[in-house]
Amino acid sequence: MADALVTRLQTLKKERNAVILAHSYQPADIQDAADYVGDSLGLSRLAADTDADVILFCGVHFMAETAAVLSPGKTVLIPDGNAGCPMANMVTPRQLREWREKNPDAVVVTYVNSSARVKALSDICCTSANAVEVVATIPKDKRVLFVPDRNLGHYVRTKLGRENMELWNGFCPTHERMLPEMAVESRKQHPGAPLMVHPECRPELVAMADFVASTTGIIKHCHESPEREFIIATEIGILHPLRKQNPDKVFHPLTVVADCPNMKLNSIEKMVWALEDMEPVVTVPADIAEQALQPIRRMLEIG
Ligand code: 13P
Ligand code: SF4
């Protein structure tokens, strides 16, 4: 049955001239069926460059929205229209507008885990892969307002030693579940295994890390490292590409509760339905897309 669905998916993909992009937190079978698996930054670049007519974006809503902004002529589908990101909903356009108005001289840096409307009110975007690089391009005397992730913001502020950076109080509920005491316990159970941490984790956990990076950064590092065993502190979907690419290495999740329920709303069945029915389509109003494109482009020019 599962094979028949994957065959149907591949047939529909050809008929629709579609490309399937999947985030590395997606269920394993979706990652295996995708044309490309990556992090938010890599998938944005692929969405901007593809020749396909249809992008089936297996991830959460803000990622599909970014693809729609970058590829206005294409049809962007998401398997489950309810696959949102709670962190992206933690700052609204009205809240950001008010914050900006109170700080007219500051530069607004917006993590891509945000709505297109919020991006449209921003000066520059970043992902977890390039946040440090992006903020480093802003003159040191300029104050920075960072939305919505307080943890990624804290990581950047610490890394750059930049005090004039104010953080919105948003967070990822999945990464927030990972606690420093879990790392203490895990290190006892797996002595010597380096601790890989995504910067959406709490600052106290990030401070304990052997390596901090985006999902793609963690995958690349584990592949290139001579170490054989790792503790992984990010969403557990990443274990699939890690194990697939490194059959001789061992990966221990910091905790199996780091499972993003939104990412897991997508399924192979829903991918088939999306390509059959050509919905749910993710769209962004033209005026918002035009404004959101500027901060996204500025980010892509940097790294
Ligand atoms: P990446 O930037 O590593 O793709 O992470 C996106 C995300 O949603 C993390 O929770
Ligand atoms: Fe959003 Fe967190 Fe899920 Fe990433 S893991 S999509 S930040 S809720």
PDB file of C-alpha atoms and ligand atoms in Angstrom:
ATOM      1  CA  MET A   1       0.000   0.000   0.000  1.00  0.00           C
ATOM      2  CA  ALA A   2       2.732   2.407   1.026  1.00  0.00           C
ATOM      3  CA  ASP A   3       4.708   1.570  -2.148  1.00  0.00           C
ATOM      4  CA  ALA A   4       1.596   2.095  -4.291  1.00  0.00           C
ATOM      5  CA  LEU A   5       1.132   5.544  -2.758  1.00  0.00           C
ATOM      6  CA  VAL A   6       4.747   6.488  -3.415  1.00  0.00           C
ATOM      7  CA  THR A   7       4.396   5.302  -7.029  1.00  0.00           C
ATOM      8  CA  ARG A   8       1.219   7.371  -7.390  1.00  0.00           C
ATOM      9  CA  LEU A   9       3.040  10.350  -5.889  1.00  0.00           C
ATOM     10  CA  GLN A  10       5.915  10.057  -8.365  1.00  0.00           C
ATOM     11  CA  THR A  11       3.457   9.781 -11.307  1.00  0.00           C
ATOM     12  CA  LEU A  12       1.555  12.869 -10.167  1.00  0.00           C
ATOM     13  CA  LYS A  13       4.809  14.713  -9.630  1.00  0.00           C
ATOM     14  CA  LYS A  14       5.744  14.179 -13.286  1.00  0.00           C
ATOM     15  CA  GLU A  15       2.259  15.081 -14.549  1.00  0.00           C
ATOM     16  CA  ARG A  16       2.220  18.330 -12.591  1.00  0.00           C
ATOM     17  CA  ASN A  17       5.903  19.154 -13.222  1.00  0.00           C
ATOM     18  CA  ALA A  18       6.282  19.420  -9.466  1.00  0.00           C
ATOM     19  CA  VAL A  19       9.296  19.440  -7.193  1.00  0.00           C
ATOM     20  CA  ILE A  20       9.047  18.019  -3.686  1.00  0.00           C
ATOM     21  CA  LEU A  21      10.962  19.887  -0.990  1.00  0.00           C
ATOM     22  CA  ALA A  22      11.115  18.454   2.528  1.00  0.00           C
ATOM     23  CA  HIS A  23      12.500  19.803   5.778  1.00  0.00           C
ATOM     24  CA  SER A  24      14.710  17.420   7.734  1.00  0.00           C
ATOM     25  CA  TYR A  25      12.119  17.327  10.552  1.00  0.00           C
ATOM     26  CA  GLN A  26       9.570  15.662   8.259  1.00  0.00           C
ATOM     27  CA  PRO A  27       8.545  12.002   8.735  1.00  0.00           C
ATOM     28  CA  ALA A  28      11.139   9.610   7.284  1.00  0.00           C
ATOM     29  CA  ASP A  29       8.957   8.373   4.393  1.00  0.00           C
ATOM     30  CA  ILE A  30       8.366  11.960   3.244  1.00  0.00           C
ATOM     31  CA  GLN A  31      12.089  12.711   3.303  1.00  0.00           C
ATOM     32  CA  ASP A  32      12.711   9.558   1.264  1.00  0.00           C
ATOM     33  CA  ALA A  33      10.092  10.570  -1.324  1.00  0.00           C
ATOM     34  CA  ALA A  34      11.359  14.151  -1.651  1.00  0.00           C
ATOM     35  CA  ASP A  35      13.585  15.568  -4.389  1.00  0.00           C
ATOM     36  CA  TYR A  36      15.456  17.663  -1.849  1.00  0.00           C
ATOM     37  CA  VAL A  37      15.755  17.550   1.926  1.00  0.00           C
ATOM     38  CA  GLY A  38      17.229  20.511   3.758  1.00  0.00           C
ATOM     39  CA  ASP A  39      16.977  23.310   6.277  1.00  0.00           C
ATOM     40  CA  SER A  40      14.944  26.510   5.970  1.00  0.00           C
ATOM     41  CA  LEU A  41      17.763  28.358   4.230  1.00  0.00           C
ATOM     42  CA  GLY A  42      18.631  25.632   1.723  1.00  0.00           C
ATOM     43  CA  LEU A  43      14.983  25.003   0.868  1.00  0.00           C
ATOM     44  CA  SER A  44      14.356  28.743   0.308  1.00  0.00           C
ATOM     45  CA  ARG A  45      17.205  28.825  -2.171  1.00  0.00           C
ATOM     46  CA  LEU A  46      15.867  25.760  -3.983  1.00  0.00           C
ATOM     47  CA  ALA A  47      12.377  27.285  -4.106  1.00  0.00           C
ATOM     48  CA  ALA A  48      13.818  30.450  -5.640  1.00  0.00           C
ATOM     49  CA  ASP A  49      15.785  28.553  -8.294  1.00  0.00           C
ATOM     50  CA  THR A  50      13.467  25.731  -9.368  1.00  0.00           C
ATOM     51  CA  ASP A  51      12.140  25.348 -12.922  1.00  0.00           C
ATOM     52  CA  ALA A  52       9.165  23.288 -11.724  1.00  0.00           C
ATOM     53  CA  ASP A  53       5.622  24.682 -12.093  1.00  0.00           C
ATOM     54  CA  VAL A  54       4.533  23.346  -8.712  1.00  0.00           C
ATOM     55  CA  ILE A  55       6.383  23.255  -5.385  1.00  0.00           C
ATOM     56  CA  LEU A  56       5.035  20.683  -2.954  1.00  0.00           C
ATOM     57  CA  PHE A  57       6.498  22.006   0.279  1.00  0.00           C
ATOM     58  CA  CYS A  58       6.672  19.415   3.030  1.00  0.00           C
ATOM     59  CA  GLY A  59       7.345  21.491   6.080  1.00  0.00           C
ATOM     60  CA  VAL A  60       5.360  24.099   7.991  1.00  0.00           C
ATOM     61  CA  HIS A  61       3.330  27.015   6.676  1.00  0.00           C
ATOM     62  CA  PHE A  62       5.933  29.800   6.975  1.00  0.00           C
ATOM     63  CA  MET A  63       8.359  27.764   4.848  1.00  0.00           C
ATOM     64  CA  ALA A  64       5.767  27.329   2.089  1.00  0.00           C
ATOM     65  CA  GLU A  65       4.923  31.032   2.339  1.00  0.00           C
ATOM     66  CA  THR A  66       8.584  31.946   1.857  1.00  0.00           C
ATOM     67  CA  ALA A  67       8.639  29.715  -1.224  1.00  0.00           C
ATOM     68  CA  ALA A  68       5.516  31.530  -2.533  1.00  0.00           C
ATOM     69  CA  VAL A  69       7.187  34.920  -1.994  1.00  0.00           C
ATOM     70  CA  LEU A  70      10.357  33.796  -3.767  1.00  0.00           C
ATOM     71  CA  SER A  71       8.561  32.090  -6.654  1.00  0.00           C
ATOM     72  CA  PRO A  72       5.478  34.197  -7.419  1.00  0.00           C
ATOM     73  CA  GLY A  73       4.771  32.432 -10.720  1.00  0.00           C
ATOM     74  CA  LYS A  74       4.613  28.960  -9.188  1.00  0.00           C
ATOM     75  CA  THR A  75       1.883  27.063  -7.388  1.00  0.00           C
ATOM     76  CA  VAL A  76       3.015  26.256  -3.853  1.00  0.00           C
ATOM     77  CA  LEU A  77       1.221  23.383  -2.131  1.00  0.00           C
ATOM     78  CA  ILE A  78       1.553  22.136   1.433  1.00  0.00           C
ATOM     79  CA  PRO A  79       0.281  18.615   2.251  1.00  0.00           C
ATOM     80  CA  ASP A  80      -1.592  19.767   5.368  1.00  0.00           C
ATOM     81  CA  GLY A  81      -2.776  23.365   5.523  1.00  0.00           C
ATOM     82  CA  ASN A  82      -2.870  23.182   9.337  1.00  0.00           C
ATOM     83  CA  ALA A  83       0.866  22.537   9.619  1.00  0.00           C
ATOM     84  CA  GLY A  84       1.755  25.861  11.204  1.00  0.00           C
ATOM     85  CA  CYS A  85       4.643  26.884  13.437  1.00  0.00           C
ATOM     86  CA  PRO A  86       3.567  28.117  16.887  1.00  0.00           C
ATOM     87  CA  MET A  87       6.653  30.312  17.168  1.00  0.00           C
ATOM     88  CA  ALA A  88       5.710  32.101  13.933  1.00  0.00           C
ATOM     89  CA  ASN A  89       2.374  33.009  15.563  1.00  0.00           C
ATOM     90  CA  MET A  90       4.062  34.519  18.628  1.00  0.00           C
ATOM     91  CA  VAL A  91       4.552  37.876  16.945  1.00  0.00           C
ATOM     92  CA  THR A  92       1.752  39.561  15.011  1.00  0.00           C
ATOM     93  CA  PRO A  93       2.129  42.331  12.426  1.00  0.00           C
ATOM     94  CA  ARG A  94       0.433  44.799  14.797  1.00  0.00           C
ATOM     95  CA  GLN A  95       2.837  43.961  17.627  1.00  0.00           C
ATOM     96  CA  LEU A  96       5.869  44.342  15.394  1.00  0.00           C
ATOM     97  CA  ARG A  97       4.573  47.628  13.942  1.00  0.00           C
ATOM     98  CA  GLU A  98       4.137  49.008  17.467  1.00  0.00           C
ATOM     99  CA  TRP A  99       7.610  47.833  18.544  1.00  0.00           C
ATOM    100  CA  ARG A 100       9.123  49.464  15.469  1.00  0.00           C
ATOM    101  CA  GLU A 101       7.281  52.710  16.081  1.00  0.00           C
ATOM    102  CA  LYS A 102       8.676  52.858  19.618  1.00  0.00           C
ATOM    103  CA  ASN A 103      12.212  52.234  18.267  1.00  0.00           C
ATOM    104  CA  PRO A 104      12.367  54.133  14.975  1.00  0.00           C
ATOM    105  CA  ASP A 105      16.197  54.005  14.725  1.00  0.00           C
ATOM    106  CA  ALA A 106      16.545  50.259  15.266  1.00  0.00           C
ATOM    107  CA  VAL A 107      17.053  47.602  12.597  1.00  0.00           C
ATOM    108  CA  VAL A 108      14.455  44.804  12.639  1.00  0.00           C
ATOM    109  CA  VAL A 109      15.920  41.329  12.081  1.00  0.00           C
ATOM    110  CA  THR A 110      13.266  38.669  11.604  1.00  0.00           C
ATOM    111  CA  TYR A 111      13.819  34.955  11.873  1.00  0.00           C
ATOM    112  CA  VAL A 112      12.154  33.232   8.907  1.00  0.00           C
ATOM    113  CA  ASN A 113       9.947  31.349  11.384  1.00  0.00           C
ATOM    114  CA  SER A 114       7.443  34.202  11.024  1.00  0.00           C
ATOM    115  CA  SER A 115       4.498  35.126   8.803  1.00  0.00           C
ATOM    116  CA  ALA A 116       4.965  36.886   5.455  1.00  0.00           C
ATOM    117  CA  ARG A 117       3.135  39.899   6.945  1.00  0.00           C
ATOM    118  CA  VAL A 118       5.703  40.127   9.725  1.00  0.00           C
ATOM    119  CA  LYS A 119       8.552  39.730   7.238  1.00  0.00           C
ATOM    120  CA  ALA A 120       7.027  42.557   5.192  1.00  0.00           C
ATOM    121  CA  LEU A 121       7.577  44.885   8.186  1.00  0.00           C
ATOM    122  CA  SER A 122      11.210  43.840   8.642  1.00  0.00           C
ATOM    123  CA  ASP A 123      14.563  45.152   7.450  1.00  0.00           C
ATOM    124  CA  ILE A 124      16.254  41.811   6.998  1.00  0.00           C
ATOM    125  CA  CYS A 125      15.483  38.131   7.583  1.00  0.00           C
ATOM    126  CA  CYS A 126      17.695  35.350   8.861  1.00  0.00           C
ATOM    127  CA  THR A 127      17.548  31.617   9.405  1.00  0.00           C
ATOM    128  CA  SER A 128      19.257  29.618  12.111  1.00  0.00           C
ATOM    129  CA  ALA A 129      22.043  28.901   9.592  1.00  0.00           C
ATOM    130  CA  ASN A 130      22.963  32.538   8.925  1.00  0.00           C
ATOM    131  CA  ALA A 131      21.608  34.578  11.885  1.00  0.00           C
ATOM    132  CA  VAL A 132      25.076  35.424  13.261  1.00  0.00           C
ATOM    133  CA  GLU A 133      26.333  36.428   9.818  1.00  0.00           C
ATOM    134  CA  VAL A 134      23.238  38.565   9.133  1.00  0.00           C
ATOM    135  CA  VAL A 135      23.400  40.494  12.411  1.00  0.00           C
ATOM    136  CA  ALA A 136      27.172  40.969  11.983  1.00  0.00           C
ATOM    137  CA  THR A 137      26.475  43.033   8.826  1.00  0.00           C
ATOM    138  CA  ILE A 138      24.516  45.627  10.836  1.00  0.00           C
ATOM    139  CA  PRO A 139      26.671  48.576  12.004  1.00  0.00           C
ATOM    140  CA  LYS A 140      27.622  48.067  15.662  1.00  0.00           C
ATOM    141  CA  ASP A 141      26.123  51.372  16.806  1.00  0.00           C
ATOM    142  CA  LYS A 142      22.660  50.433  15.444  1.00  0.00           C
ATOM    143  CA  ARG A 143      20.213  48.885  17.855  1.00  0.00           C
ATOM    144  CA  VAL A 144      18.710  45.589  16.693  1.00  0.00           C
ATOM    145  CA  LEU A 145      15.175  44.337  17.342  1.00  0.00           C
ATOM    146  CA  PHE A 146      15.150  40.572  16.904  1.00  0.00           C
ATOM    147  CA  VAL A 147      11.856  38.659  16.367  1.00  0.00           C
ATOM    148  CA  PRO A 148      10.387  36.212  17.230  1.00  0.00           C
ATOM    149  CA  ASP A 149      12.858  33.676  18.726  1.00  0.00           C
ATOM    150  CA  ARG A 150      14.368  34.799  22.048  1.00  0.00           C
ATOM    151  CA  ASN A 151      16.674  31.750  22.108  1.00  0.00           C
ATOM    152  CA  LEU A 152      18.182  32.219  18.643  1.00  0.00           C
ATOM    153  CA  GLY A 153      18.420  35.937  19.439  1.00  0.00           C
ATOM    154  CA  HIS A 154      20.240  35.183  22.695  1.00  0.00           C
ATOM    155  CA  TYR A 155      22.659  32.898  20.851  1.00  0.00           C
ATOM    156  CA  VAL A 156      23.457  35.601  18.269  1.00  0.00           C
ATOM    157  CA  ARG A 157      23.809  38.288  20.926  1.00  0.00           C
ATOM    158  CA  THR A 158      26.214  36.124  22.933  1.00  0.00           C
ATOM    159  CA  LYS A 159      28.209  35.025  19.899  1.00  0.00           C
ATOM    160  CA  LEU A 160      28.682  38.609  18.684  1.00  0.00           C
ATOM    161  CA  GLY A 161      28.969  40.138  22.184  1.00  0.00           C
ATOM    162  CA  ARG A 162      26.303  42.587  21.054  1.00  0.00           C
ATOM    163  CA  GLU A 163      24.475  44.240  23.929  1.00  0.00           C
ATOM    164  CA  ASN A 164      22.328  46.574  21.800  1.00  0.00           C
ATOM    165  CA  MET A 165      20.103  43.731  20.622  1.00  0.00           C
ATOM    166  CA  GLU A 166      16.583  43.417  22.005  1.00  0.00           C
ATOM    167  CA  LEU A 167      14.746  40.123  21.815  1.00  0.00           C
ATOM    168  CA  TRP A 168      11.083  39.368  21.281  1.00  0.00           C
ATOM    169  CA  ASN A 169       9.747  36.807  23.747  1.00  0.00           C
ATOM    170  CA  GLY A 170       8.909  34.017  21.270  1.00  0.00           C
ATOM    171  CA  PHE A 171      10.192  30.450  21.345  1.00  0.00           C
ATOM    172  CA  CYS A 172       9.768  27.021  19.809  1.00  0.00           C
ATOM    173  CA  PRO A 173       7.683  24.802  22.126  1.00  0.00           C
ATOM    174  CA  THR A 174       9.443  21.683  20.810  1.00  0.00           C
ATOM    175  CA  HIS A 175      12.997  22.936  21.395  1.00  0.00           C
ATOM    176  CA  GLU A 176      11.971  24.467  24.725  1.00  0.00           C
ATOM    177  CA  ARG A 177      11.223  20.942  25.993  1.00  0.00           C
ATOM    178  CA  MET A 178      14.912  20.078  25.925  1.00  0.00           C
ATOM    179  CA  LEU A 179      16.483  20.779  29.309  1.00  0.00           C
ATOM    180  CA  PRO A 180      20.076  21.066  30.576  1.00  0.00           C
ATOM    181  CA  GLU A 181      19.481  18.262  33.083  1.00  0.00           C
ATOM    182  CA  MET A 182      18.688  15.961  30.151  1.00  0.00           C
ATOM    183  CA  ALA A 183      22.121  16.779  28.716  1.00  0.00           C
ATOM    184  CA  VAL A 184      23.776  15.998  32.069  1.00  0.00           C
ATOM    185  CA  GLU A 185      22.005  12.623  32.136  1.00  0.00           C
ATOM    186  CA  SER A 186      22.689  11.868  28.482  1.00  0.00           C
ATOM    187  CA  ARG A 187      26.382  12.651  28.872  1.00  0.00           C
ATOM    188  CA  LYS A 188      26.519  10.179  31.767  1.00  0.00           C
ATOM    189  CA  GLN A 189      24.935   7.503  29.574  1.00  0.00           C
ATOM    190  CA  HIS A 190      27.073   8.262  26.510  1.00  0.00           C
ATOM    191  CA  PRO A 191      30.408   9.495  27.831  1.00  0.00           C
ATOM    192  CA  GLY A 192      32.521  11.285  25.261  1.00  0.00           C
ATOM    193  CA  ALA A 193      29.684  11.708  22.729  1.00  0.00           C
ATOM    194  CA  PRO A 194      29.613  15.356  21.607  1.00  0.00           C
ATOM    195  CA  LEU A 195      26.391  17.286  22.220  1.00  0.00           C
ATOM    196  CA  MET A 196      24.924  18.871  19.032  1.00  0.00           C
ATOM    197  CA  VAL A 197      22.449  21.684  19.766  1.00  0.00           C
ATOM    198  CA  HIS A 198      20.098  23.733  17.577  1.00  0.00           C
ATOM    199  CA  PRO A 199      20.127  27.444  18.547  1.00  0.00           C
ATOM    200  CA  GLU A 200      16.343  27.377  19.121  1.00  0.00           C
ATOM    201  CA  CYS A 201      17.158  25.539  22.373  1.00  0.00           C
ATOM    202  CA  ARG A 202      17.279  27.287  25.754  1.00  0.00           C
ATOM    203  CA  PRO A 203      20.457  29.348  26.368  1.00  0.00           C
ATOM    204  CA  GLU A 204      21.465  27.096  29.306  1.00  0.00           C
ATOM    205  CA  LEU A 205      21.465  24.087  26.974  1.00  0.00           C
ATOM    206  CA  VAL A 206      23.216  25.972  24.159  1.00  0.00           C
ATOM    207  CA  ALA A 207      25.932  26.933  26.689  1.00  0.00           C
ATOM    208  CA  MET A 208      26.603  23.221  27.318  1.00  0.00           C
ATOM    209  CA  ALA A 209      26.897  22.310  23.620  1.00  0.00           C
ATOM    210  CA  ASP A 210      29.967  20.985  21.856  1.00  0.00           C
ATOM    211  CA  PHE A 211      28.548  22.274  18.573  1.00  0.00           C
ATOM    212  CA  VAL A 212      25.677  24.677  17.779  1.00  0.00           C
ATOM    213  CA  ALA A 213      24.184  24.838  14.278  1.00  0.00           C
ATOM    214  CA  SER A 214      21.096  24.706  12.072  1.00  0.00           C
ATOM    215  CA  THR A 215      19.785  21.314  11.033  1.00  0.00           C
ATOM    216  CA  THR A 216      21.960  21.206   7.922  1.00  0.00           C
ATOM    217  CA  GLY A 217      24.940  22.408   9.961  1.00  0.00           C
ATOM    218  CA  ILE A 218      24.453  19.557  12.442  1.00  0.00           C
ATOM    219  CA  ILE A 219      24.097  16.979   9.642  1.00  0.00           C
ATOM    220  CA  LYS A 220      27.240  18.220   7.873  1.00  0.00           C
ATOM    221  CA  HIS A 221      29.270  18.330  11.073  1.00  0.00           C
ATOM    222  CA  CYS A 222      28.278  14.808  12.173  1.00  0.00           C
ATOM    223  CA  HIS A 223      29.131  13.475   8.713  1.00  0.00           C
ATOM    224  CA  GLU A 224      32.564  15.086   8.602  1.00  0.00           C
ATOM    225  CA  SER A 225      33.518  14.519  12.241  1.00  0.00           C
ATOM    226  CA  PRO A 226      35.776  11.578  13.142  1.00  0.00           C
ATOM    227  CA  GLU A 227      33.570  10.953  16.224  1.00  0.00           C
ATOM    228  CA  ARG A 228      31.348   7.832  16.070  1.00  0.00           C
ATOM    229  CA  GLU A 229      28.644   8.743  18.596  1.00  0.00           C
ATOM    230  CA  PHE A 230      26.610  11.937  19.064  1.00  0.00           C
ATOM    231  CA  ILE A 231      23.892  13.363  21.313  1.00  0.00           C
ATOM    232  CA  ILE A 232      21.363  15.285  19.220  1.00  0.00           C
ATOM    233  CA  ALA A 233      19.422  18.188  20.733  1.00  0.00           C
ATOM    234  CA  THR A 234      16.956  19.171  18.068  1.00  0.00           C
ATOM    235  CA  GLU A 235      13.704  17.862  16.590  1.00  0.00           C
ATOM    236  CA  ILE A 236      13.892  14.066  16.234  1.00  0.00           C
ATOM    237  CA  GLY A 237      13.062  14.010  12.493  1.00  0.00           C
ATOM    238  CA  ILE A 238      16.730  14.858  11.937  1.00  0.00           C
ATOM    239  CA  LEU A 239      17.705  11.370  13.163  1.00  0.00           C
ATOM    240  CA  HIS A 240      16.554   9.932   9.835  1.00  0.00           C
ATOM    241  CA  PRO A 241      19.040  11.775   7.572  1.00  0.00           C
ATOM    242  CA  LEU A 242      21.757  11.418  10.207  1.00  0.00           C
ATOM    243  CA  ARG A 243      21.365   7.626  10.386  1.00  0.00           C
ATOM    244  CA  LYS A 244      20.858   7.268   6.636  1.00  0.00           C
ATOM    245  CA  GLN A 245      24.025   9.162   5.773  1.00  0.00           C
ATOM    246  CA  ASN A 246      26.134   7.628   8.541  1.00  0.00           C
ATOM    247  CA  PRO A 247      25.211   3.955   8.980  1.00  0.00           C
ATOM    248  CA  ASP A 248      28.417   3.358  10.947  1.00  0.00           C
ATOM    249  CA  LYS A 249      27.700   6.080  13.532  1.00  0.00           C
ATOM    250  CA  VAL A 250      25.351   6.187  16.527  1.00  0.00           C
ATOM    251  CA  PHE A 251      22.963   9.065  17.235  1.00  0.00           C
ATOM    252  CA  HIS A 252      21.202   9.476  20.580  1.00  0.00           C
ATOM    253  CA  PRO A 253      18.305  11.943  20.723  1.00  0.00           C
ATOM    254  CA  LEU A 254      18.573  14.131  23.826  1.00  0.00           C
ATOM    255  CA  THR A 255      14.894  13.287  24.314  1.00  0.00           C
ATOM    256  CA  VAL A 256      12.249  11.678  22.144  1.00  0.00           C
ATOM    257  CA  VAL A 257       9.696  14.258  23.273  1.00  0.00           C
ATOM    258  CA  ALA A 258      11.366  16.747  20.917  1.00  0.00           C
ATOM    259  CA  ASP A 259       8.850  15.806  18.261  1.00  0.00           C
ATOM    260  CA  CYS A 260       7.233  18.776  16.453  1.00  0.00           C
ATOM    261  CA  PRO A 261       3.535  17.875  16.080  1.00  0.00           C
ATOM    262  CA  ASN A 262       3.094  20.434  13.309  1.00  0.00           C
ATOM    263  CA  MET A 263       5.838  18.988  11.139  1.00  0.00           C
ATOM    264  CA  LYS A 264       4.264  15.561  11.602  1.00  0.00           C
ATOM    265  CA  LEU A 265       0.846  16.608  10.273  1.00  0.00           C
ATOM    266  CA  ASN A 266       2.106  15.982   6.746  1.00  0.00           C
ATOM    267  CA  SER A 267       1.949  12.467   5.310  1.00  0.00           C
ATOM    268  CA  ILE A 268       2.468  10.645   2.020  1.00  0.00           C
ATOM    269  CA  GLU A 269      -1.322  10.340   1.620  1.00  0.00           C
ATOM    270  CA  LYS A 270      -1.757  14.080   2.018  1.00  0.00           C
ATOM    271  CA  MET A 271       1.028  14.685  -0.509  1.00  0.00           C
ATOM    272  CA  VAL A 272      -0.850  12.532  -3.041  1.00  0.00           C
ATOM    273  CA  TRP A 273      -4.122  14.355  -2.331  1.00  0.00           C
ATOM    274  CA  ALA A 274      -2.395  17.741  -2.633  1.00  0.00           C
ATOM    275  CA  LEU A 275      -1.063  16.915  -6.106  1.00  0.00           C
ATOM    276  CA  GLU A 276      -4.344  15.320  -7.182  1.00  0.00           C
ATOM    277  CA  ASP A 277      -6.538  18.225  -6.060  1.00  0.00           C
ATOM    278  CA  MET A 278      -3.909  20.990  -6.383  1.00  0.00           C
ATOM    279  CA  GLU A 279      -4.685  22.193  -2.892  1.00  0.00           C
ATOM    280  CA  PRO A 280      -4.116  23.455  -0.244  1.00  0.00           C
ATOM    281  CA  VAL A 281      -2.382  26.267  -2.139  1.00  0.00           C
ATOM    282  CA  VAL A 282      -0.269  28.640  -0.069  1.00  0.00           C
ATOM    283  CA  THR A 283      -0.587  32.201  -1.348  1.00  0.00           C
ATOM    284  CA  VAL A 284       0.630  35.598  -0.210  1.00  0.00           C
ATOM    285  CA  PRO A 285      -1.168  38.801  -1.329  1.00  0.00           C
ATOM    286  CA  ALA A 286       0.915  40.556  -4.005  1.00  0.00           C
ATOM    287  CA  ASP A 287       1.584  43.732  -1.979  1.00  0.00           C
ATOM    288  CA  ILE A 288       2.722  41.735   1.078  1.00  0.00           C
ATOM    289  CA  ALA A 289       4.845  39.429  -1.097  1.00  0.00           C
ATOM    290  CA  GLU A 290       6.557  42.416  -2.684  1.00  0.00           C
ATOM    291  CA  GLN A 291       7.425  43.891   0.721  1.00  0.00           C
ATOM    292  CA  ALA A 292       8.424  40.541   2.258  1.00  0.00           C
ATOM    293  CA  LEU A 293      10.696  39.785  -0.678  1.00  0.00           C
ATOM    294  CA  GLN A 294      13.081  42.645   0.174  1.00  0.00           C
ATOM    295  CA  PRO A 295      14.223  41.386   3.622  1.00  0.00           C
ATOM    296  CA  ILE A 296      14.359  37.795   2.335  1.00  0.00           C
ATOM    297  CA  ARG A 297      16.499  38.859  -0.643  1.00  0.00           C
ATOM    298  CA  ARG A 298      18.831  40.870   1.608  1.00  0.00           C
ATOM    299  CA  MET A 299      19.342  37.728   3.669  1.00  0.00           C
ATOM    300  CA  LEU A 300      19.994  35.518   0.642  1.00  0.00           C
ATOM    301  CA  GLU A 301      22.594  37.993  -0.638  1.00  0.00           C
ATOM    302  CA  ILE A 302      24.522  37.640   2.626  1.00  0.00           C
ATOM    303  CA  GLY A 303      24.620  33.909   3.065  1.00  0.00           C
TER     304      GLY A 303
HETATM  305  P1  13P B   1      16.392  25.201  10.390  1.00  0.00           P
HETATM  306  O1  13P B   1      16.666  26.666  10.191  1.00  0.00           O
HETATM  307  O2  13P B   1      17.560  24.494  10.974  1.00  0.00           O
HETATM  308  O3  13P B   1      15.870  24.609   9.167  1.00  0.00           O
HETATM  309  O4  13P B   1      15.262  25.080  11.506  1.00  0.00           O
HETATM  310  C1  13P B   1      13.962  25.482  11.236  1.00  0.00           C
HETATM  311  C2  13P B   1      13.071  25.152  12.329  1.00  0.00           C
HETATM  312  O5  13P B   1      11.876  25.249  12.262  1.00  0.00           O
HETATM  313  C3  13P B   1      13.690  24.730  13.550  1.00  0.00           C
HETATM  314  O6  13P B   1      12.725  24.417  14.471  1.00  0.00           O
HETATM  315 FE1  SF4 B   2       8.159  25.694  14.644  1.00  0.00          FE
HETATM  316 FE2  SF4 B   2       9.568  24.485  16.500  1.00  0.00          FE
HETATM  317 FE3  SF4 B   2       8.171  23.030  14.845  1.00  0.00          FE
HETATM  318 FE4  SF4 B   2      10.389  24.316  14.003  1.00  0.00          FE
HETATM  319  S1  SF4 B   2      10.267  22.636  15.466  1.00  0.00           S
HETATM  320  S2  SF4 B   2       8.410  24.243  12.997  1.00  0.00           S
HETATM  321  S3  SF4 B   2      10.224  26.181  15.244  1.00  0.00           S
HETATM  322  S4  SF4 B   2       7.354  24.490  16.341  1.00  0.00           S
END
